[in-house]
Amino acid sequence: MTDDLARLRAALKAAPPVTDGGRKAADISAAMAAFDQETENSSQGSPAEPRPSNSRPLMGRLIDGGVSMIHALTSRAGLAATTGLVTAGLVVLIVLPQDIAIGPTVEDPIGVSKPSNLKRDEPVELELAEAAEPLVEPVAPATATRQAARLKMAPAAGAGMESMALSDAPMILAPTPLAEASSEEFANEEAAGVTAVADQPVSTFSVDVDTASWSVLRSSLMYGQLPPADALRIEEMVNYFPYAYPAPEPGGAPFAPTVSLSPTPWNPQTQILQIALQGEMPAVQDRPPLNLVFLIDTSGSMQDANKLPLLKQSLRLMLGELRPEDEVAMVAYAGSAGLVLEPTPAGETRKILAALDRLEAGGSTAGQEGLEQAYAIAADMAGEGELSRILLATDGDFNVGIYDPDALEDFIAAKRDTGAFLSVLGFGRGNLDDATMQALAQAGNGQAAFIDTIAEAQKVLVDQLTGQLFSIAQDVKVQVEFNPAVVAEYRLIGYETRALRREDFANDKVDAGEIGAGHQVTALYEVTPVGSPAVLNEPLRYQPGTAPEASDELGFLRLRYKVPGDSEGHLIETAIPAAVSQASVETRFATAIAGFGQLLRGSVYTGEWSYADAIALADSARGDDTYGYRAEAVRLMRLAESLAQ
């Protein structure tokens, strides 16, 4: 044994044998030919023997490989020759980007497999993840397999014997397109055109405090795509952001209106009329006890990481905002509905979280059955002076029972008289059914939001939870009568899905939007003064009656609403001054977002105004951006500008 070790030591110290270049080239050629032959056999379904799997633990594979190498390389020459190979093999264990899969993987929002156990600076073995669509031009199977093997074996150029730092590693995987984007359905209408005041002096619409469109827009841009035009409801984009509007006087109406008139940034010959509503914010301790039913979609389409897993994280945040006297119940539906958690005091957090953690995705979507059970439980939980709310969390993919938006709307409308309001939280992309979610929320006297990140969950379910669950005014309608002596034409920007007939305004049986505690509503009109060269409509031959003499009034604003629980509406009226003033910070930012939405929808009314103009206007109007929402908007606008080129 001593002699053997001495000879081995001498062999290792000796100079390595001279490489035979011709033999090396021949060996490599033969190895590649054998590799291609094996690949071809494998593709025909006849592999010589099963390939090794990486499903075994990494340490087990290393031990097996080491034992096999020792058994195979027993000669002194073999040991000496493989010394260099072992050293070179260390280069394979390099630090790679965190997007490369190793071990168990999870699915990220764009459908790329990511490691669940990868740590920074941990050596890993490179494996190619299968993308939803090819990121490079397709190649022949044998060639692709050979390329994958070379990626596994070859060190980075210039890496030498040093590991490649994570910050220096090139990003191999790029964001993939939205999966099954064609199956998404959005509720929207064609953008409203310019209306001549002589033809129709009155504009009527329902308020909207939903915010889903902005979150969908952000989700699309973060996938590296411009959002579908139908996904953009401009009023929801504008109303996503908080504004500094005057609060209502104590003891008066539940919300206060303010109006302003300023130049239009994309057309100096027209003006922007801003109508803003600010809802009161009652003290949290004054609100009645809450009975909350979580109605959770656990169908197979909810299994992606940005759906049910994100939903669970979001509801966890919300639980901390509930009071001990509130009660929580939980219904899950997939194939059939079931009670996951009986009514439980909100203070029993551990019990609620345990029920939430047990949820798993699978099966079809029994939406109707889940809704029926949720309303039944809400009715059982109802008590004198208490509020009942159903919070539906879904990707909107209803495929069992009622799934037509119109039929769902009728079903929910028949249930809202019980006092249980329904709000909808959308999760995930690919098969997002925005049309269904909008129908449910509008018919259920609730709000619709889309949650694409945990930060958005914080905004909707923590910062704005009181507004989501506690209504201060119901069936809120807005009506503007324009003065034909001052205004020739007008155009309401957005609110296409909220338009009402003129006669609907005074009809208290017509449903409209709700305003929650602390909610804000912003509406923007582009108005064209009489005599402006921007007038688009030709004058009528037969003019209507004499115009009002009051030339200092641009129009007259009427607001109608109900106090929660009442059946009779209340009216607020105020004149709109015709005086044009410099736009405030709040008006400039709201107008920038409205202009941005019009650019994305391909509006013909913004003229030569560009993304750069919208960005500059929004950037100049960040104001007191406490949570960074406006700064994020500027970043997204810049990204959209790049994608639009």
XYZ file of C-alpha atoms in Angstrom:
645
model
C 0.000 0.000 0.000
C 2.868 2.378 0.872
C 4.564 1.713 -2.477
C 1.312 2.333 -4.335
C 0.802 5.668 -2.607
C 4.364 6.698 -3.356
C 3.968 5.891 -7.034
C 0.629 7.744 -7.125
C 2.230 10.796 -5.475
C 5.053 10.750 -8.004
C 2.609 10.444 -10.885
C 0.636 13.426 -9.682
C 3.772 15.543 -9.367
C 5.007 14.581 -12.810
C 4.184 16.668 -15.841
C 0.925 15.631 -17.523
C 1.223 13.604 -20.701
C 1.334 15.514 -23.975
C -2.120 15.872 -25.469
C -2.649 14.076 -28.761
C -4.633 16.690 -30.690
C -5.662 14.330 -33.486
C -6.860 11.649 -31.124
C -8.720 14.242 -29.021
C -10.613 15.548 -32.072
C -11.472 11.999 -33.136
C -12.739 11.137 -29.647
C -14.924 14.259 -29.491
C -16.339 13.543 -32.943
C -17.142 9.957 -31.991
C -18.745 11.107 -28.725
C -20.978 13.649 -30.481
C -22.017 11.080 -33.077
C -22.950 8.649 -30.310
C -24.815 11.438 -28.511
C -26.822 12.280 -31.639
C -27.605 8.597 -32.229
C -28.817 8.176 -28.661
C -30.974 11.313 -28.987
C -32.501 10.018 -32.213
C -33.287 6.649 -30.616
C -34.785 8.385 -27.612
C -37.041 10.550 -29.806
C -38.321 7.351 -31.489
C -39.324 5.918 -28.142
C -36.568 3.271 -27.873
C -33.898 4.433 -25.441
C -31.305 1.859 -24.517
C -32.014 2.316 -20.835
C -33.724 4.899 -18.621
C -31.995 8.236 -18.350
C -30.891 9.428 -14.920
C -33.495 11.628 -13.241
C -32.851 14.762 -11.222
C -35.804 13.942 -9.000
C -33.434 12.297 -6.473
C -31.787 14.530 -3.865
C -28.696 16.329 -5.092
C -26.446 14.753 -2.421
C -27.584 11.257 -3.407
C -26.724 11.889 -7.033
C -23.289 13.209 -6.107
C -22.515 10.149 -3.943
C -23.632 7.702 -6.642
C -21.591 9.508 -9.252
C -18.527 9.533 -7.041
C -18.759 5.815 -6.318
C -19.153 5.025 -10.016
C -16.143 7.150 -10.895
C -13.923 5.461 -8.289
C -14.910 1.970 -9.496
C -14.270 2.883 -13.113
C -10.988 4.712 -12.643
C -8.807 2.291 -10.693
C -5.570 2.447 -12.646
C -2.756 4.811 -11.766
C -2.879 6.341 -15.260
C -6.592 6.824 -14.963
C -6.243 8.595 -11.644
C -3.558 10.888 -13.023
C -5.485 11.638 -16.219
C -8.714 12.443 -14.432
C -7.130 14.913 -12.042
C -7.426 17.648 -14.657
C -11.001 16.612 -15.476
C -12.052 16.830 -11.845
C -10.533 20.288 -11.595
C -12.227 21.454 -14.799
C -15.516 19.956 -13.639
C -15.608 22.403 -10.753
C -16.317 25.117 -13.278
C -19.721 23.544 -13.937
C -20.796 24.410 -10.398
C -21.225 28.127 -10.951
C -23.616 30.636 -9.463
C -26.472 31.150 -11.904
C -29.436 33.578 -12.111
C -32.267 32.802 -9.747
C -34.597 32.212 -12.692
C -32.904 28.857 -13.442
C -34.801 25.925 -12.008
C -33.238 23.457 -9.564
C -35.112 21.022 -7.408
C -38.846 21.589 -6.763
C -40.174 24.530 -8.710
C -43.093 26.890 -8.407
C -44.906 28.765 -11.156
C -44.501 32.511 -11.321
C -47.121 34.925 -12.748
C -45.756 34.692 -16.272
C -45.598 30.912 -16.417
C -41.835 30.412 -16.000
C -40.692 27.729 -13.551
C -38.731 29.157 -10.661
C -36.906 27.332 -7.880
C -38.538 27.157 -4.501
C -35.272 26.389 -2.675
C -32.629 28.404 -4.554
C -30.430 30.639 -2.422
C -28.143 33.431 -3.495
C -24.558 32.320 -4.186
C -25.540 28.633 -3.986
C -23.875 26.498 -6.711
C -26.463 25.023 -9.048
C -26.651 23.016 -12.231
C -28.141 24.742 -15.262
C -31.345 23.312 -16.661
C -33.514 24.789 -19.396
C -37.124 25.471 -18.339
C -39.850 24.977 -20.923
C -41.356 28.336 -21.867
C -44.959 28.934 -22.902
C -43.712 30.076 -26.329
C -40.278 29.781 -27.941
C -38.010 32.648 -26.987
C -35.637 31.887 -29.897
C -36.053 30.421 -33.348
C -36.939 26.690 -33.097
C -34.177 24.181 -33.938
C -34.139 20.483 -34.664
C -34.692 18.240 -31.586
C -31.246 16.660 -31.716
C -29.543 20.011 -32.107
C -31.608 21.539 -29.303
C -30.705 18.686 -26.953
C -27.032 19.038 -27.848
C -27.212 22.785 -27.194
C -28.794 22.146 -23.802
C -25.989 19.744 -22.928
C -23.365 22.265 -23.969
C -25.010 24.907 -21.786
C -24.776 22.490 -18.876
C -21.114 21.709 -19.451
C -19.471 24.876 -20.763
C -18.141 27.542 -18.366
C -18.847 31.172 -19.088
C -16.358 32.795 -21.427
C -13.484 34.270 -19.478
C -14.686 32.758 -16.215
C -11.503 30.776 -15.670
C -11.602 28.953 -12.346
C -13.721 31.556 -10.584
C -17.444 31.296 -9.954
C -19.606 33.726 -11.895
C -21.124 36.358 -9.560
C -24.918 36.481 -9.456
C -24.999 40.186 -10.266
C -22.882 39.573 -13.379
C -24.870 36.594 -14.668
C -26.672 37.177 -17.967
C -30.445 36.769 -17.842
C -31.191 33.759 -20.043
C -34.932 33.632 -19.454
C -37.063 36.537 -20.687
C -40.701 37.324 -19.761
C -43.092 35.248 -21.812
C -46.361 36.478 -23.325
C -49.589 36.138 -21.387
C -50.810 32.561 -21.613
C -54.166 32.087 -23.315
C -54.656 35.843 -23.494
C -57.309 35.344 -26.174
C -59.644 33.784 -23.605
C -59.817 36.952 -21.521
C -63.057 38.936 -21.657
C -63.379 42.591 -20.686
C -66.480 44.696 -20.107
C -66.254 47.922 -22.059
C -67.974 50.025 -24.685
C -66.727 52.106 -27.572
C -65.390 55.469 -26.442
C -67.976 58.232 -26.406
C -67.770 60.853 -29.127
C -68.355 64.570 -29.083
C -71.943 65.652 -28.362
C -73.412 68.946 -29.532
C -75.125 70.815 -26.711
C -77.811 71.941 -29.143
C -78.698 68.297 -29.741
C -78.324 66.931 -26.221
C -77.574 69.434 -23.436
C -77.816 66.874 -20.599
C -75.270 64.178 -19.698
C -76.152 61.514 -17.087
C -74.055 58.709 -15.631
C -73.561 56.532 -12.551
C -70.503 57.024 -10.348
C -67.767 54.395 -10.410
C -65.174 53.766 -7.702
C -63.768 50.540 -9.128
C -60.031 50.365 -9.806
C -59.565 47.079 -11.698
C -58.519 48.615 -15.023
C -55.378 50.250 -13.676
C -54.199 47.010 -12.075
C -54.855 45.077 -15.294
C -52.912 47.732 -17.212
C -49.986 47.409 -14.801
C -50.086 43.618 -15.053
C -49.934 43.734 -18.865
C -47.063 46.209 -18.901
C -45.084 44.117 -16.436
C -45.502 41.182 -18.831
C -43.918 43.366 -21.487
C -47.142 43.937 -23.416
C -49.505 46.827 -24.004
C -52.904 46.114 -22.444
C -55.905 45.257 -24.615
C -57.874 48.397 -25.443
C -61.077 46.873 -24.059
C -59.381 46.363 -20.690
C -59.048 50.123 -20.211
C -61.954 51.874 -18.560
C -60.508 55.338 -18.204
C -62.647 56.351 -15.226
C -61.184 53.399 -13.266
C -57.671 54.433 -14.228
C -58.289 57.972 -12.986
C -60.082 56.870 -9.814
C -57.302 54.448 -8.856
C -55.301 57.327 -7.351
C -56.017 59.285 -4.180
C -56.635 63.035 -4.521
C -56.718 65.939 -2.070
C -60.370 67.008 -2.384
C -62.282 69.036 0.239
C -64.183 66.878 2.739
C -67.920 67.363 3.347
C -69.121 69.501 6.214
C -69.968 67.524 9.385
C -73.671 66.791 9.662
C -74.346 67.520 6.007
C -74.435 65.330 2.919
C -72.233 62.201 2.988
C -70.029 63.587 0.224
C -69.026 66.995 -1.102
C -68.743 68.019 -4.779
C -66.124 70.375 -6.199
C -65.806 71.556 -9.798
C -63.069 73.280 -11.773
C -62.455 74.409 -15.349
C -58.979 74.530 -16.873
C -57.275 74.389 -20.308
C -57.049 71.019 -22.039
C -53.408 69.887 -22.332
C -53.880 68.183 -25.727
C -56.088 70.885 -27.260
C -55.709 74.535 -26.200
C -59.016 75.378 -27.903
C -61.035 73.241 -25.477
C -61.296 73.018 -21.688
C -61.326 70.290 -19.020
C -64.263 70.310 -16.634
C -63.423 68.307 -13.526
C -66.193 67.092 -11.217
C -64.860 65.630 -7.963
C -66.702 63.988 -5.064
C -65.142 63.354 -1.664
C -66.890 60.960 0.706
C -66.855 61.357 4.464
C -64.772 58.975 6.592
C -66.624 57.966 9.757
C -64.539 56.916 12.738
C -63.744 53.195 12.617
C -65.095 52.671 16.129
C -68.452 54.058 15.019
C -69.039 51.498 12.298
C -71.458 48.628 12.995
C -70.320 45.004 13.425
C -69.426 43.283 10.166
C -70.427 39.824 8.975
C -68.002 38.900 6.213
C -68.306 35.833 3.975
C -65.238 34.940 1.925
C -66.412 33.229 -1.272
C -63.252 31.699 -2.722
C -62.824 30.175 -6.156
C -60.699 27.018 -5.805
C -61.224 25.707 -9.333
C -58.378 24.266 -11.372
C -57.791 27.577 -13.137
C -56.820 29.119 -9.775
C -53.720 27.006 -9.198
C -51.204 29.519 -10.621
C -48.961 31.377 -8.180
C -50.640 34.727 -8.904
C -54.094 33.322 -8.194
C -54.932 31.137 -5.170
C -51.526 31.499 -3.437
C -51.653 35.302 -3.830
C -55.295 35.252 -2.742
C -54.337 33.517 0.512
C -51.607 36.056 1.196
C -54.029 38.907 0.471
C -56.724 37.697 2.840
C -54.126 37.247 5.556
C -53.380 40.967 5.334
C -57.063 41.803 5.570
C -57.702 39.832 8.764
C -55.581 42.231 10.776
C -58.004 45.052 9.930
C -61.086 43.332 11.369
C -62.348 43.889 14.899
C -63.047 41.152 17.494
C -66.819 41.695 17.215
C -66.727 41.030 13.461
C -67.448 37.527 12.178
C -65.912 35.638 9.269
C -67.189 32.630 7.311
C -65.599 30.937 4.322
C -67.118 29.133 1.332
C -65.023 27.495 -1.382
C -66.339 26.323 -4.712
C -64.842 24.028 -7.351
C -67.054 21.404 -8.958
C -69.344 21.846 -5.951
C -69.501 24.436 -3.183
C -68.714 23.741 0.424
C -68.507 25.472 3.782
C -64.828 25.677 4.707
C -65.242 27.777 7.840
C -68.412 28.252 9.842
C -69.102 31.786 11.163
C -66.136 32.533 13.425
C -65.208 35.620 15.474
C -62.508 37.597 13.681
C -60.364 37.423 16.799
C -59.844 33.672 16.307
C -57.142 34.322 13.763
C -55.445 30.931 14.057
C -58.653 29.060 13.206
C -59.385 31.308 10.233
C -55.850 31.013 8.863
C -55.909 27.234 9.245
C -59.060 27.060 7.119
C -57.458 29.354 4.566
C -54.307 27.232 4.386
C -56.335 24.083 3.662
C -57.649 25.477 0.390
C -56.334 23.825 -2.776
C -57.161 24.417 -6.435
C -58.827 21.734 -8.535
C -62.028 20.960 -10.429
C -64.481 23.035 -12.436
C -66.104 26.254 -11.280
C -69.508 25.876 -9.638
C -70.039 29.622 -9.409
C -73.808 29.614 -9.030
C -73.790 27.082 -6.204
C -71.066 28.991 -4.376
C -72.987 32.270 -4.646
C -76.195 30.677 -3.384
C -74.449 29.187 -0.357
C -72.605 32.431 0.431
C -75.860 34.417 0.431
C -77.528 31.788 2.616
C -74.717 31.954 5.179
C -74.746 35.763 5.119
C -78.481 35.677 5.874
C -77.912 33.330 8.842
C -75.164 35.609 10.204
C -77.226 38.819 9.893
C -78.201 40.573 13.099
C -79.898 43.802 14.104
C -77.744 46.780 13.178
C -75.045 44.616 11.575
C -73.610 44.743 8.065
C -73.333 41.702 5.783
C -70.756 41.595 3.011
C -69.704 38.876 0.592
C -66.199 39.109 -0.811
C -65.807 36.979 -3.939
C -62.208 36.154 -4.920
C -61.886 34.600 -8.374
C -60.344 34.759 -11.822
C -63.917 35.058 -13.101
C -63.941 31.694 -14.848
C -67.501 30.505 -14.149
C -68.265 27.308 -16.055
C -70.809 25.418 -13.956
C -74.340 26.742 -13.419
C -74.955 30.366 -14.390
C -72.024 31.781 -16.345
C -73.595 34.334 -18.673
C -72.924 37.867 -17.339
C -76.531 38.971 -17.924
C -77.944 35.959 -16.088
C -75.482 36.439 -13.238
C -76.447 40.099 -12.995
C -80.125 39.191 -12.646
C -79.304 36.571 -10.011
C -77.253 38.993 -7.889
C -79.736 41.860 -8.347
C -82.438 39.674 -6.848
C -80.226 39.022 -3.815
C -79.023 42.538 -3.013
C -82.331 43.478 -1.399
C -81.361 41.159 1.478
C -78.797 43.776 2.510
C -75.787 41.590 1.738
C -73.551 43.451 -0.713
C -71.137 41.658 -3.019
C -67.640 42.880 -3.930
C -65.307 41.076 -6.328
C -61.544 40.623 -6.226
C -59.974 39.405 -9.456
C -56.758 37.381 -9.498
C -54.484 36.177 -12.302
C -54.312 36.617 -16.048
C -54.775 34.350 -19.043
C -58.452 33.509 -18.574
C -59.521 36.638 -16.685
C -63.268 37.159 -17.112
C -63.515 40.852 -16.359
C -67.005 41.049 -17.879
C -68.393 38.604 -15.323
C -66.664 40.294 -12.418
C -67.976 43.710 -13.443
C -71.515 42.361 -13.780
C -71.362 40.792 -10.332
C -69.920 43.831 -8.554
C -72.265 46.352 -10.166
C -75.348 44.229 -9.537
C -74.214 43.393 -5.994
C -73.813 47.034 -4.863
C -70.114 46.393 -4.314
C -66.777 47.262 -5.866
C -64.512 45.401 -8.275
C -60.736 45.346 -7.925
C -57.967 43.354 -9.565
C -55.074 42.215 -7.369
C -51.868 41.478 -9.259
C -49.348 41.977 -6.462
C -49.221 41.768 -2.687
C -48.728 45.555 -2.683
C -52.078 45.953 -4.454
C -53.641 43.682 -1.827
C -52.284 46.049 0.821
C -53.893 49.016 -0.961
C -57.309 47.393 -1.525
C -57.741 45.257 1.587
C -55.901 47.292 4.202
C -55.584 50.964 3.235
C -59.005 51.157 1.553
C -60.860 48.365 3.367
C -63.311 50.684 5.102
C -64.395 52.127 1.765
C -64.683 48.659 0.283
C -67.034 47.364 2.975
C -68.933 50.365 4.369
C -71.228 52.340 2.091
C -72.102 55.973 2.871
C -74.260 56.623 -0.226
C -76.062 54.318 -2.644
C -77.345 54.695 -6.203
C -75.264 57.837 -6.725
C -75.991 59.514 -10.081
C -74.432 62.535 -11.748
C -76.199 64.802 -14.215
C -74.718 67.831 -15.956
C -76.825 70.275 -17.937
C -74.621 72.389 -20.203
C -75.435 76.004 -20.990
C -75.706 76.325 -24.797
C -74.806 80.009 -24.558
C -71.346 79.032 -23.277
C -70.684 75.443 -24.360
C -70.990 74.249 -27.947
C -69.880 70.634 -27.438
C -68.804 68.246 -24.694
C -67.278 64.807 -24.332
C -67.326 62.692 -21.166
C -63.972 60.898 -20.880
C -64.710 57.358 -19.763
C -67.824 56.090 -17.958
C -69.023 54.367 -21.146
C -70.305 51.364 -19.154
C -71.949 53.668 -16.591
C -74.017 55.824 -18.918
C -77.649 56.398 -17.921
C -80.639 57.775 -19.748
C -81.733 61.265 -18.823
C -84.963 60.013 -17.280
C -83.060 57.482 -15.117
C -81.679 60.270 -12.970
C -84.918 60.990 -11.093
C -86.023 57.345 -10.996
C -84.982 55.962 -7.610
C -85.671 52.417 -8.813
C -82.767 52.592 -11.272
C -79.615 51.107 -9.774
C -76.383 53.120 -9.791
C -72.988 53.094 -8.118
C -72.144 53.237 -4.428
C -69.697 55.487 -2.586
C -67.875 53.926 0.343
C -66.445 55.638 3.394
C -63.652 57.969 2.322
C -64.102 57.181 -1.359
C -63.371 59.719 -4.066
C -64.920 60.022 -7.516
C -63.420 61.998 -10.395
C -65.123 62.704 -13.729
C -63.616 64.710 -16.577
C -65.418 66.370 -19.472
C -63.693 67.969 -22.422
C -65.864 70.946 -23.338
C -65.667 73.207 -26.380
C -66.682 76.836 -25.826
C -69.075 78.573 -28.191
C -67.107 80.234 -30.984
C -64.060 78.005 -30.617
C -62.461 76.793 -33.876
C -62.404 73.321 -32.282
C -66.171 72.887 -32.763
C -66.717 69.692 -34.767
C -70.478 69.738 -35.376
C -72.123 71.893 -38.038
C -74.864 74.250 -36.760
C -78.473 73.155 -37.082
C -80.836 74.797 -39.550
C -83.610 74.810 -36.982
C -82.190 76.057 -33.699
C -83.798 75.129 -30.342
C -85.383 77.724 -28.041
C -83.646 80.769 -26.672
C -80.504 79.987 -24.702
C -80.278 80.997 -21.012
C -79.055 84.540 -20.459
C -76.637 83.534 -17.679
C -73.320 83.537 -19.534
C -71.311 83.217 -16.318
C -72.528 79.634 -15.848
C -70.986 76.830 -17.850
C -73.710 74.475 -16.685
C -75.653 73.047 -13.788
C -74.628 70.017 -11.712
C -77.140 67.677 -10.087
C -76.279 64.747 -7.825
C -78.794 62.176 -6.593
C -78.152 59.541 -3.933
C -79.790 57.398 -1.265
C -78.780 57.043 2.341
C -78.041 53.324 2.930
C -81.270 51.561 3.818
C -83.543 54.280 2.433
C -85.664 53.944 -0.700
C -86.047 57.656 -1.452
C -83.291 59.685 -3.102
C -81.791 62.990 -2.038
C -80.732 65.795 -4.388
C -77.671 68.082 -4.438
C -77.587 70.953 -6.955
C -74.953 73.550 -7.762
C -74.088 75.866 -10.644
C -70.830 75.339 -12.550
C -68.936 78.616 -13.043
C -67.670 79.385 -16.534
C -64.457 80.969 -15.244
C -61.322 79.193 -16.453
C -58.484 78.896 -13.935
C -55.043 77.392 -13.815
C -55.261 73.635 -13.341
C -54.451 72.408 -9.845
C -51.979 69.611 -9.134
C -54.888 67.181 -8.665
C -56.517 68.205 -11.946
C -53.240 67.973 -13.858
C -52.517 64.476 -12.635
C -56.058 63.218 -13.263
C -55.938 64.725 -16.756
C -52.541 63.129 -17.434
C -53.933 59.679 -16.561
C -57.042 60.306 -18.676
C -54.862 61.363 -21.598
C -52.641 58.316 -21.108
C -55.690 56.056 -21.250
C -56.878 57.712 -24.441
C -53.473 57.189 -26.062
C -53.583 53.498 -25.182
C -57.092 53.208 -26.614
C -56.118 54.996 -29.814
C -58.331 58.041 -29.318
C -58.646 60.490 -32.203
C -59.217 63.412 -29.842
C -55.709 63.765 -28.407
C -54.235 64.973 -31.712
C -50.438 65.245 -31.704
C -50.254 64.865 -27.932
C -47.832 62.037 -27.116
C -46.779 59.641 -24.381
C -43.917 62.008 -23.634
C -46.427 64.821 -23.049
C -48.513 62.627 -20.723
C -45.397 61.588 -18.803
C -44.215 65.174 -18.396
C -47.648 66.303 -17.175
C -47.969 63.444 -14.671
C -44.405 63.895 -13.455
C -45.034 67.586 -12.795
C -48.153 66.775 -10.760
C -46.922 64.113 -8.332
C -47.782 66.331 -5.384
C -47.806 64.685 -1.965
C -47.309 61.143 -3.217
C -47.246 59.443 0.192
C -47.367 55.836 -1.017
C -45.644 56.311 -4.366
C -48.689 55.551 -6.542
C -48.060 58.527 -8.815
C -44.362 57.765 -9.123
C -45.280 54.216 -10.142
C -47.702 55.630 -12.716
C -44.916 57.659 -14.319
C -42.711 54.565 -14.517
C -45.504 52.557 -16.139
C -46.211 55.364 -18.603
C -42.543 55.353 -19.626
C -42.689 51.598 -20.097
C -45.823 51.905 -22.230
C -44.104 54.550 -24.343
C -41.241 52.134 -25.054
C -43.576 49.245 -25.862
C -45.675 51.425 -28.180
C -42.703 52.297 -30.403
